[in-house]
Coordinates of C-alpha atoms in Angstrom, one line a residue:
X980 CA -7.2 3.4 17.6
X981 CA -10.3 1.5 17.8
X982 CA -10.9 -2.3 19.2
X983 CA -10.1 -4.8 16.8
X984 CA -12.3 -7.6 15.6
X985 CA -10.7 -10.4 17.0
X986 CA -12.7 -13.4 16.0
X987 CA -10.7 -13.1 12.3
X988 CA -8.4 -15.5 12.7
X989 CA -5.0 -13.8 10.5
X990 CA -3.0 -17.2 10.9
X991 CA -4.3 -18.9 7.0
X992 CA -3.3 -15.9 5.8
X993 CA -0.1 -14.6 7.3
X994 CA 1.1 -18.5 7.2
X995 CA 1.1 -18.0 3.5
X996 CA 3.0 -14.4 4.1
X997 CA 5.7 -16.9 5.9
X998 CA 5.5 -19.3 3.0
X999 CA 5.5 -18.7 0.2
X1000 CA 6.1 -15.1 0.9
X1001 CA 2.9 -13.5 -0.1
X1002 CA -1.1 -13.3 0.7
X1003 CA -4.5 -11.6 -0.1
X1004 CA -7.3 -11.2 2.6
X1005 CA -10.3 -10.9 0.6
X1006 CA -12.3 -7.4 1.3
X1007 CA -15.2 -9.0 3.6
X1008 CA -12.4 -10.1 5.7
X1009 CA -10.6 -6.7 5.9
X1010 CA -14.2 -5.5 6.8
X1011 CA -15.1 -7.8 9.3
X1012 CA -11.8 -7.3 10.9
X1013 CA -11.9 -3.5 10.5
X1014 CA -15.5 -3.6 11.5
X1015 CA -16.1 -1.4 8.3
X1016 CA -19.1 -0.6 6.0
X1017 CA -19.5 0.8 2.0
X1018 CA -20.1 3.9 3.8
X1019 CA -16.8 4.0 6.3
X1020 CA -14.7 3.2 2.7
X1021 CA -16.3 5.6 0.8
X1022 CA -15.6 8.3 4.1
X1023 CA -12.2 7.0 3.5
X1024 CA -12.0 7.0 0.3
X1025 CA -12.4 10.8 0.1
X1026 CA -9.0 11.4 1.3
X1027 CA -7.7 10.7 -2.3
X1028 CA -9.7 13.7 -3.4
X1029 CA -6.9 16.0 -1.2
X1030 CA -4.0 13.9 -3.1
X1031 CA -1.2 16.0 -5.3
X1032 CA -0.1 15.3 -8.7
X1033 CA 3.4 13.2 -8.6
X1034 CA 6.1 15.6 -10.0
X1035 CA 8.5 12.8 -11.1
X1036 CA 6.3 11.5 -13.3
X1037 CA 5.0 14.1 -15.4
X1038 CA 7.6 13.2 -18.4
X1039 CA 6.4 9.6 -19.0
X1040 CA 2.7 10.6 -19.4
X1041 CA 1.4 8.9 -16.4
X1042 CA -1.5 10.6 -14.1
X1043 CA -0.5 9.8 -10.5
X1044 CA -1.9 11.7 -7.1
X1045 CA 0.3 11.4 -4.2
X1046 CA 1.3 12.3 -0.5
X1047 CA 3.8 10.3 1.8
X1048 CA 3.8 10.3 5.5
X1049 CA 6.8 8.3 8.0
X1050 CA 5.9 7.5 11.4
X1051 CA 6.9 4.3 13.9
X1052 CA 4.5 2.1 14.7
X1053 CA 5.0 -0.6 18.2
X1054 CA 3.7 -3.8 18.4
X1055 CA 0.7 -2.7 20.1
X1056 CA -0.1 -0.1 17.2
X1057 CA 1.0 3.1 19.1
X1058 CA 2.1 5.9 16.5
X1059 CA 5.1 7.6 17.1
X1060 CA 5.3 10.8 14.8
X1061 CA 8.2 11.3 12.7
X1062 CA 9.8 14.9 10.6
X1063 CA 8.5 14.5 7.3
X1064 CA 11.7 13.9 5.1
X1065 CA 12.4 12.8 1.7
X1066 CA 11.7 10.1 0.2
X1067 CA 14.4 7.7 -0.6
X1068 CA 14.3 3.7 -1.4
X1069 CA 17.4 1.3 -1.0
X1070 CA 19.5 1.7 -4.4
X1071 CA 18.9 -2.3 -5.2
X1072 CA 15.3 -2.0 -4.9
X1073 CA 13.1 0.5 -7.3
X1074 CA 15.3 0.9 -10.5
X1075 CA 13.6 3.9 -11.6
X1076 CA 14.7 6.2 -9.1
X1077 CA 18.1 4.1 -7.7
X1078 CA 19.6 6.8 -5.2
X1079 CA 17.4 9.6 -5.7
X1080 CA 15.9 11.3 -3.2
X1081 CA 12.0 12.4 -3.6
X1082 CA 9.8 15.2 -2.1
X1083 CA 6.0 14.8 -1.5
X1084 CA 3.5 16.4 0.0
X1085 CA 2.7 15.6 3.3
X1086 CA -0.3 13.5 4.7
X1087 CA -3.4 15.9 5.7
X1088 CA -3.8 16.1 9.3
X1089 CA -7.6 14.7 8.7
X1090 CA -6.4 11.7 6.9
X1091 CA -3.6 10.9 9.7
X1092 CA -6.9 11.7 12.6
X1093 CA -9.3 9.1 10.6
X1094 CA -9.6 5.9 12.8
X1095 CA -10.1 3.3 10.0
X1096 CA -5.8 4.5 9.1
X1097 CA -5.2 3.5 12.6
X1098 CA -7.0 0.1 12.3
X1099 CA -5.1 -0.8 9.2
X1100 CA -2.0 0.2 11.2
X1101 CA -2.5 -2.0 13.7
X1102 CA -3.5 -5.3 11.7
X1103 CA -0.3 -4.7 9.4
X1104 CA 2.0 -4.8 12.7
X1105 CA -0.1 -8.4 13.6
X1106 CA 0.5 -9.4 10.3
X1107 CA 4.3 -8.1 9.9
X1108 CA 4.9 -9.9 13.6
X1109 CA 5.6 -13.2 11.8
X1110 CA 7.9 -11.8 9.6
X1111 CA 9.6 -10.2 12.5
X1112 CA 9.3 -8.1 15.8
X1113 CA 11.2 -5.4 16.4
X1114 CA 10.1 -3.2 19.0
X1115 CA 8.8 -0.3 16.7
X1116 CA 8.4 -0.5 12.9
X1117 CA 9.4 2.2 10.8
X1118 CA 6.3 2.8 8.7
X1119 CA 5.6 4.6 5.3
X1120 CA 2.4 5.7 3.8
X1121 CA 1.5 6.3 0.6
X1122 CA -1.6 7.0 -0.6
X1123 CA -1.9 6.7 -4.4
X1124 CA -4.6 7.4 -7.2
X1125 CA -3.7 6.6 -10.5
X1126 CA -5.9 8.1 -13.7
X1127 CA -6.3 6.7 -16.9
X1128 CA -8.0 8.3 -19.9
X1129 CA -8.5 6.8 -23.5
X1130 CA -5.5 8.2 -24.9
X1131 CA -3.2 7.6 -21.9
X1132 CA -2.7 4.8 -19.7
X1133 CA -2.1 4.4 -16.0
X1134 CA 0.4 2.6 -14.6
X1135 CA 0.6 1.9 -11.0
X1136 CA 4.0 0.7 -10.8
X1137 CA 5.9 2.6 -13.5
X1138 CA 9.0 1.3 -12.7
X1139 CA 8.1 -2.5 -13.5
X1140 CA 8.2 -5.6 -11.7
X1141 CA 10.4 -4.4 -8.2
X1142 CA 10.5 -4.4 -4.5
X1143 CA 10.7 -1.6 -2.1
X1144 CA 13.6 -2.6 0.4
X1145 CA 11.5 -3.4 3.2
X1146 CA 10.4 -6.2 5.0
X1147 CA 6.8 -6.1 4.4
X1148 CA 5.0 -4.7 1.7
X1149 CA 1.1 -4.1 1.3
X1150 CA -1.1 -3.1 -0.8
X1151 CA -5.1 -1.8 -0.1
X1152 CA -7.8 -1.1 -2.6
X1153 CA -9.9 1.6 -1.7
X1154 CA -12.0 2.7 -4.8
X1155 CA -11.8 1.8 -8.1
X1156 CA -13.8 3.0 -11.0
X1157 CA -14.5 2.6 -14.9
X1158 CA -11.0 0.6 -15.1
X1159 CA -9.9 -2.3 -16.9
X1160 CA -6.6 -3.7 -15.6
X1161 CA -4.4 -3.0 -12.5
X1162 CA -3.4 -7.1 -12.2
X1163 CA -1.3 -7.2 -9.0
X1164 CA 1.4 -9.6 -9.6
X1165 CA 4.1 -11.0 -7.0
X1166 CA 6.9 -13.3 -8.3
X1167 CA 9.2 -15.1 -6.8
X1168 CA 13.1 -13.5 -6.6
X1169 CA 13.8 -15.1 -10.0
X1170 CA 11.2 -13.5 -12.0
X1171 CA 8.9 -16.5 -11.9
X1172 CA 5.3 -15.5 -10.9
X1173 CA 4.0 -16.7 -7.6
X1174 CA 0.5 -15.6 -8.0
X1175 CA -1.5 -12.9 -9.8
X1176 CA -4.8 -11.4 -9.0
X1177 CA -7.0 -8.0 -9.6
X1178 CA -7.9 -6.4 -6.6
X1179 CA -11.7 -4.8 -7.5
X1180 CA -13.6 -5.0 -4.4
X1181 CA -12.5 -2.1 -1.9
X1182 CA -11.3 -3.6 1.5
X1183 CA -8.9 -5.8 -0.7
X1184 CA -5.4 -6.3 1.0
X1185 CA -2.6 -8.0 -0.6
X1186 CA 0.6 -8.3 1.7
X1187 CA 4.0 -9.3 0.5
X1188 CA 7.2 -10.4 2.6
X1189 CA 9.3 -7.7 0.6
X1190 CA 13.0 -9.6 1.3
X1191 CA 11.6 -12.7 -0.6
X1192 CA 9.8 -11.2 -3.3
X1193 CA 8.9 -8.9 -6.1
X1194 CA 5.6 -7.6 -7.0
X1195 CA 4.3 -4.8 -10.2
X1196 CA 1.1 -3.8 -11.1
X1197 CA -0.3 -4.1 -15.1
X1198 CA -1.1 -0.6 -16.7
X1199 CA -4.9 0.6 -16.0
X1200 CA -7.6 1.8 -18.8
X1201 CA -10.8 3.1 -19.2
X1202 CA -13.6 0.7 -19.4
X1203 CA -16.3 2.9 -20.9
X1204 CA -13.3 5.3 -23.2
X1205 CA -16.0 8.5 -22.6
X1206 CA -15.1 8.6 -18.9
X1207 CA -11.6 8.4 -16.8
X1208 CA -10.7 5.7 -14.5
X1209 CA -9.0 5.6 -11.2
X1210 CA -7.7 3.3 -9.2
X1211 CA -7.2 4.1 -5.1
X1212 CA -5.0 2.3 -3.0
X1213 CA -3.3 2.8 0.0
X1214 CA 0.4 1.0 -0.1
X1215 CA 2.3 0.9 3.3
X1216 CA 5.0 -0.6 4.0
X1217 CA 6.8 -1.8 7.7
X1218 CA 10.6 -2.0 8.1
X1219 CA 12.6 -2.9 10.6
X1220 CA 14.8 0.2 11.8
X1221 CA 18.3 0.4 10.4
X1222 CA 21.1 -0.7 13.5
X1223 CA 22.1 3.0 15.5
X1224 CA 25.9 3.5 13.8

């Protein structure tokens, strides 16, 4: 993993990750931090060309390219691999798929290799320290493109406003074209909204403290209806490991 920019000071943000629960580091601060460029994103960004159609959503019409990867992550941002298993959320989080186990693709060994993954890795553990600090995170990665057409939305969050069962929850653009839509909105745990925003710039990063709040993304649509939209993000999230029975 490469040096870090440490002159971005993360405490005005993650001071609103304690309170009240959520944040968004603009993209030229992700950069700065990163030490990224247009052309280090769009290098990135070509990952998502290697991503597999979602099988469990072909029934409700929307376009979604996935894979998933596990690993644990230290404070310092060492990687610890992990078998790739199924996918399975807590049954009081995401009510679309309450107890049900999923199987993705894997992560491509290139996109696990590419440095600018293990930067992000390693300012989500800072940022996920004032949350809490376990001695390793248990990480999950997903890489998502959604695809939206004129005659068929895309929704990013199919299963409606919800929260993943974990204690911190992001969220990073990293392309987006010819789309309307895709408002990122995290509400408090009574359904009121806390804030609201739509992440267009690639480098944006919106973190959530997942125990204190729910978030859902608006549908996505073509801007110009003669050419698809996508919308690329990279969501990972950082739990504390479940106590050994």
């Amino acid at each position: 993993m490469s040096d870090l920019d440490l002159t971005l000071d993360l405490e005005p943000f993650t001071r609103r990750l304690v309170d009240p629960g959520a944040c968004l580091i603009p993209a030229e601060e992700t950069a700065r931090r990163l030490g990224t460029t247009r052309e280090r994103w769009a290098a990135f960004d070509r990952h998502w060309d290697e991503l597999v159609p979602d099988p469990y959503l072909n029934s409700s019409g929307t376009l979604r390219l996935r894979r998933y990867g596990h690993i644990g992550l230290s404070r310092t941002g060492e990687r610890r691999p992990r078998p790739h298993d199924a996918f399975l959320q807590p049954g009081d989080s995401n009510p679309l798929y309450v107890g049900r186990e999923r199987h993705f693709e894997p992560l491509t060994d290139a996109f696990m290799a590419d440095p600018l993954l293990g930067d992000i890795l390693g300012l989500l553990a800072e940022a996920a320290s004032v949350l809490a600090d376990p001695p390793e995170w248990t990480v999950k990665i997903h890489p998502f493109r959604v695809v939206a057409t004129a005659g068929r939305e895309g929704e990013p969050t199919p299963e409606g406003v919800h929260r993943d069962g974990v204690t911190l929850v992001s969220s990073l653009l990293v392309d987006r074209g010819n789309a309307d839509g895709g408002e990122s909105t995290v509400y408090h745990p009574d359904g009121v909204p806390l804030f609201h925003t739509v992440m267009d710039e690639p480098g944006t990063l919106l973190l959530g403290d997942d125990r204190r709040t729910l978030h859902g993304v608006s549908a996505v649509r073509p801007h110009d209806p003669g050419r698809p939209a996508h919308r690329d993000v990279l969501v990972i999230t950082l739990a504390e490991p479940e106590p050994e029975a």
